[in-house]
XYZ file of N, CA and C in Angstrom:
282
model
N 0.149 30.812 23.803
C 0.466 30.204 22.539
C -0.146 28.803 22.498
N -0.789 28.481 21.405
C -1.423 27.185 21.230
C -0.412 26.180 20.700
N -0.405 25.009 21.310
C 0.490 23.945 20.869
C -0.037 23.387 19.548
N 0.835 23.210 18.530
C 0.368 22.675 17.251
C -0.100 21.228 17.404
N -1.109 20.892 16.628
C -1.642 19.534 16.663
C -0.657 18.592 15.989
N -0.458 17.418 16.577
C 0.425 16.426 15.984
C -0.375 15.181 15.620
N 0.143 14.455 14.652
C -0.533 13.257 14.152
C 0.449 12.101 14.086
N -0.081 10.878 14.188
C 0.759 9.681 14.112
C 1.322 9.479 12.714
N 0.541 9.854 11.692
C 1.003 9.740 10.313
C 0.209 10.702 9.438
N 0.590 10.788 8.198
C -0.028 11.749 7.287
C -1.522 11.472 7.087
N -1.905 10.216 7.095
C -3.318 9.884 6.869
C -4.193 10.404 8.002
N -3.696 10.363 9.219
C -4.453 10.911 10.340
C -4.686 12.406 10.164
N -3.748 13.066 9.518
C -3.852 14.519 9.319
C -4.798 14.888 8.187
N -4.858 14.070 7.129
C -5.607 14.505 5.940
C -6.955 13.834 5.728
N -7.188 12.704 6.368
C -8.468 12.024 6.178
C -9.529 12.585 7.124
N -10.781 12.481 6.706
C -11.898 13.037 7.477
C -12.276 12.223 8.714
N -11.960 10.935 8.699
C -12.343 10.092 9.830
C -11.177 9.187 10.235
N -11.248 8.716 11.475
C -10.226 7.780 11.953
C -10.278 6.473 11.176
N -11.491 6.083 10.784
C -11.654 4.837 10.055
C -10.966 4.903 8.691
N -11.189 6.000 7.986
C -10.564 6.160 6.674
C -9.047 6.307 6.807
N -8.595 6.983 7.832
C -7.147 7.121 8.070
C -6.521 5.757 8.330
N -7.210 4.911 9.099
C -6.692 3.568 9.379
C -6.615 2.736 8.108
N -7.647 2.807 7.288
C -7.651 2.067 6.023
C -6.530 2.540 5.105
N -6.372 3.840 4.990
C -5.326 4.377 4.118
C -3.933 4.034 4.654
N -3.773 4.011 5.955
C -2.495 3.628 6.549
C -2.158 2.185 6.189
N -3.138 1.305 6.316
C -2.910 -0.102 5.955
C -2.609 -0.246 4.470
N -3.386 0.433 3.649
C -3.157 0.350 2.202
C -1.759 0.830 1.838
N -1.335 1.944 2.404
C -0.015 2.468 2.060
C 1.095 1.556 2.572
N 0.935 0.982 3.758
C 1.951 0.066 4.288
C 2.107 -1.169 3.403
N 0.986 -1.725 2.965
C 1.039 -2.905 2.100
C 1.628 -2.530 0.739
N 1.230 -1.387 0.204
C 1.746 -0.956 -1.094
C 3.268 -0.754 -1.036
N 3.757 -0.163 0.015
C 5.205 0.044 0.176
C 5.930 -1.298 0.214
N 5.388 -2.259 0.955
C 6.014 -3.578 1.052
C 6.056 -4.270 -0.312
N 4.968 -4.180 -1.060
C 4.935 -4.787 -2.397
C 5.947 -4.107 -3.303
N 5.973 -2.791 -3.283
C 6.924 -2.049 -4.121
C 8.362 -2.468 -3.829
N 8.707 -2.561 -2.556
C 10.061 -2.972 -2.177
C 10.369 -4.375 -2.677
N 9.399 -5.278 -2.541
C 9.593 -6.659 -2.991
C 9.776 -6.717 -4.502
N 8.903 -6.047 -5.232
C 8.974 -6.068 -6.696
C 10.297 -5.475 -7.175
N 10.711 -4.379 -6.595
C 11.980 -3.754 -6.999
C 13.174 -4.667 -6.686
N 13.060 -5.497 -5.664
C 14.144 -6.414 -5.315
C 14.302 -7.527 -6.345
N 13.268 -7.762 -7.145
C 13.341 -8.789 -8.173
C 14.297 -8.407 -9.299
N 14.577 -7.123 -9.435
C 15.500 -6.633 -10.459
C 15.145 -7.183 -11.842
N 13.903 -6.967 -12.223
C 13.409 -7.430 -13.513
C 12.601 -6.318 -14.161
N 12.089 -6.565 -15.334
C 11.275 -5.567 -16.014
C 9.895 -5.496 -15.381
N 9.232 -4.369 -15.603
C 7.856 -4.232 -15.106
C 6.951 -5.271 -15.743
N 7.175 -5.577 -17.005
C 6.335 -6.557 -17.688
C 6.448 -7.928 -17.031
N 7.661 -8.357 -16.741
C 7.854 -9.659 -16.091
C 7.306 -9.654 -14.664
N 7.537 -8.560 -13.952
C 7.016 -8.462 -12.583
C 5.489 -8.480 -12.589
N 4.894 -7.759 -13.517
C 3.430 -7.728 -13.617
C 2.884 -9.123 -13.902
N 3.540 -9.826 -14.813
C 3.117 -11.185 -15.142
C 3.187 -12.073 -13.894
N 4.242 -11.928 -13.127
C 4.415 -12.699 -11.900
C 3.304 -12.405 -10.894
N 2.824 -11.160 -10.885
C 1.752 -10.762 -9.965
C 0.358 -11.015 -10.532
N 0.276 -11.353 -11.821
C -1.022 -11.604 -12.442
C -1.788 -10.340 -12.785
N -1.061 -9.254 -13.059
C -1.687 -7.987 -13.441
C -1.008 -7.457 -14.697
N -1.563 -6.405 -15.263
C -0.966 -5.806 -16.445
C 0.194 -4.890 -16.050
N 1.060 -4.617 -17.010
C 2.180 -3.717 -16.745
C 1.707 -2.312 -16.390
N 0.689 -1.754 -17.084
C 0.217 -0.427 -16.668
C -0.322 -0.412 -15.230
N -0.957 -1.491 -14.822
C -1.471 -1.582 -13.445
C -0.307 -1.611 -12.448
N 0.733 -2.379 -12.763
C 1.911 -2.415 -11.912
C 2.570 -1.038 -11.853
N 2.645 -0.373 -12.976
C 3.230 0.962 -13.029
C 2.480 1.918 -12.098
N 1.146 1.831 -12.088
C 0.350 2.655 -11.172
C 0.753 2.385 -9.719
N 0.930 1.121 -9.394
C 1.293 0.782 -8.022
C 2.703 1.276 -7.690
N 3.636 1.066 -8.578
C 5.018 1.485 -8.324
C 5.147 3.002 -8.211
N 4.187 3.719 -8.793
C 4.194 5.179 -8.699
C 3.266 5.711 -7.602
N 2.822 4.800 -6.727
C 2.092 5.213 -5.536
C 0.673 5.693 -5.749
N 0.037 5.263 -6.814
C -1.343 5.684 -7.068
C -2.286 4.854 -6.202
N -2.258 5.158 -4.930
C -2.937 4.363 -3.909
C -4.454 4.320 -4.095
N -5.041 5.379 -4.632
C -6.495 5.409 -4.803
C -6.993 4.443 -5.863
N -6.093 3.859 -6.626
C -6.480 2.888 -7.653
C -6.487 1.456 -7.127
N -6.151 1.273 -5.837
C -6.030 -0.069 -5.277
C -6.782 -0.185 -3.958
N -7.661 -1.171 -3.890
C -8.359 -1.448 -2.632
C -7.423 -2.234 -1.717
N -7.756 -2.282 -0.458
C -6.970 -3.069 0.489
C -7.005 -4.543 0.099
N -8.156 -5.040 -0.316
C -8.268 -6.439 -0.739
C -7.317 -6.746 -1.891
N -7.292 -5.875 -2.883
C -6.413 -6.077 -4.035
C -4.955 -6.065 -3.607
N -4.588 -5.133 -2.746
C -3.208 -5.054 -2.281
C -2.815 -6.294 -1.481
N -3.732 -6.824 -0.690
C -3.433 -8.042 0.065
C -3.221 -9.225 -0.875
N -4.023 -9.309 -1.920
C -3.848 -10.356 -2.926
C -2.497 -10.225 -3.606
N -2.137 -9.007 -4.009
C -0.854 -8.780 -4.673
C 0.317 -9.077 -3.739
N 0.174 -8.743 -2.471
C 1.233 -9.034 -1.504
C 1.469 -10.537 -1.412
N 0.404 -11.296 -1.356
C 0.521 -12.752 -1.300
C 1.179 -13.281 -2.567
N 0.760 -12.780 -3.720
C 1.366 -13.203 -4.987
C 2.845 -12.832 -5.061
N 3.225 -11.765 -4.368
C 4.622 -11.329 -4.359
C 5.461 -12.154 -3.380
N 4.814 -13.051 -2.664
C 5.538 -13.891 -1.716
C 5.672 -13.280 -0.339
N 4.834 -12.319 -0.049
C 4.855 -11.682 1.258
C 3.818 -12.330 2.165
N 4.120 -12.386 3.445
C 3.168 -12.886 4.436
C 2.523 -11.667 5.080
N 1.219 -11.608 5.033
C 0.491 -10.472 5.593
C -0.042 -10.858 6.971
N 0.213 -9.984 7.919
C -0.281 -10.196 9.284
C -0.956 -8.912 9.717
N -2.199 -9.013 10.160
C -2.929 -7.851 10.638
C -2.926 -7.881 12.159
N -2.479 -6.788 12.741
C -2.376 -6.677 14.188
C -3.540 -5.809 14.675
N -4.457 -6.426 15.399
C -5.620 -5.718 15.915
C -5.497 -5.645 17.428
N -5.606 -4.428 17.960
C -5.505 -4.250 19.408
C -6.319 -3.030 19.813
N -6.482 -2.865 21.088
C -7.247 -1.746 21.612
C -6.573 -0.416 21.246
N -7.386 0.569 20.891
C -6.854 1.889 20.519
C -6.471 2.693 21.746
N -6.919 2.294 22.905
C -6.644 3.046 24.141
C -5.267 2.840 24.676
């Protein structure tokens, strides 16, 4: 019997390369943090969007997890605008 393949996260399972999986993992982690922060504001999407410097439809896309509409750079900018401190941890993969 063959042991089933396991993955560290969903991106490792569905992306074609390790590089793309790493990028998508970072993007999703940052997006989740922003979503949690914005929801903690307990305000309207319009006010939250204004606070982030984006349109309400753009914020709605983010809150609904439309990750392919956001680059890592954009998400890092939004995280900073949301008052989050971003730290990138780089270490050996071995």
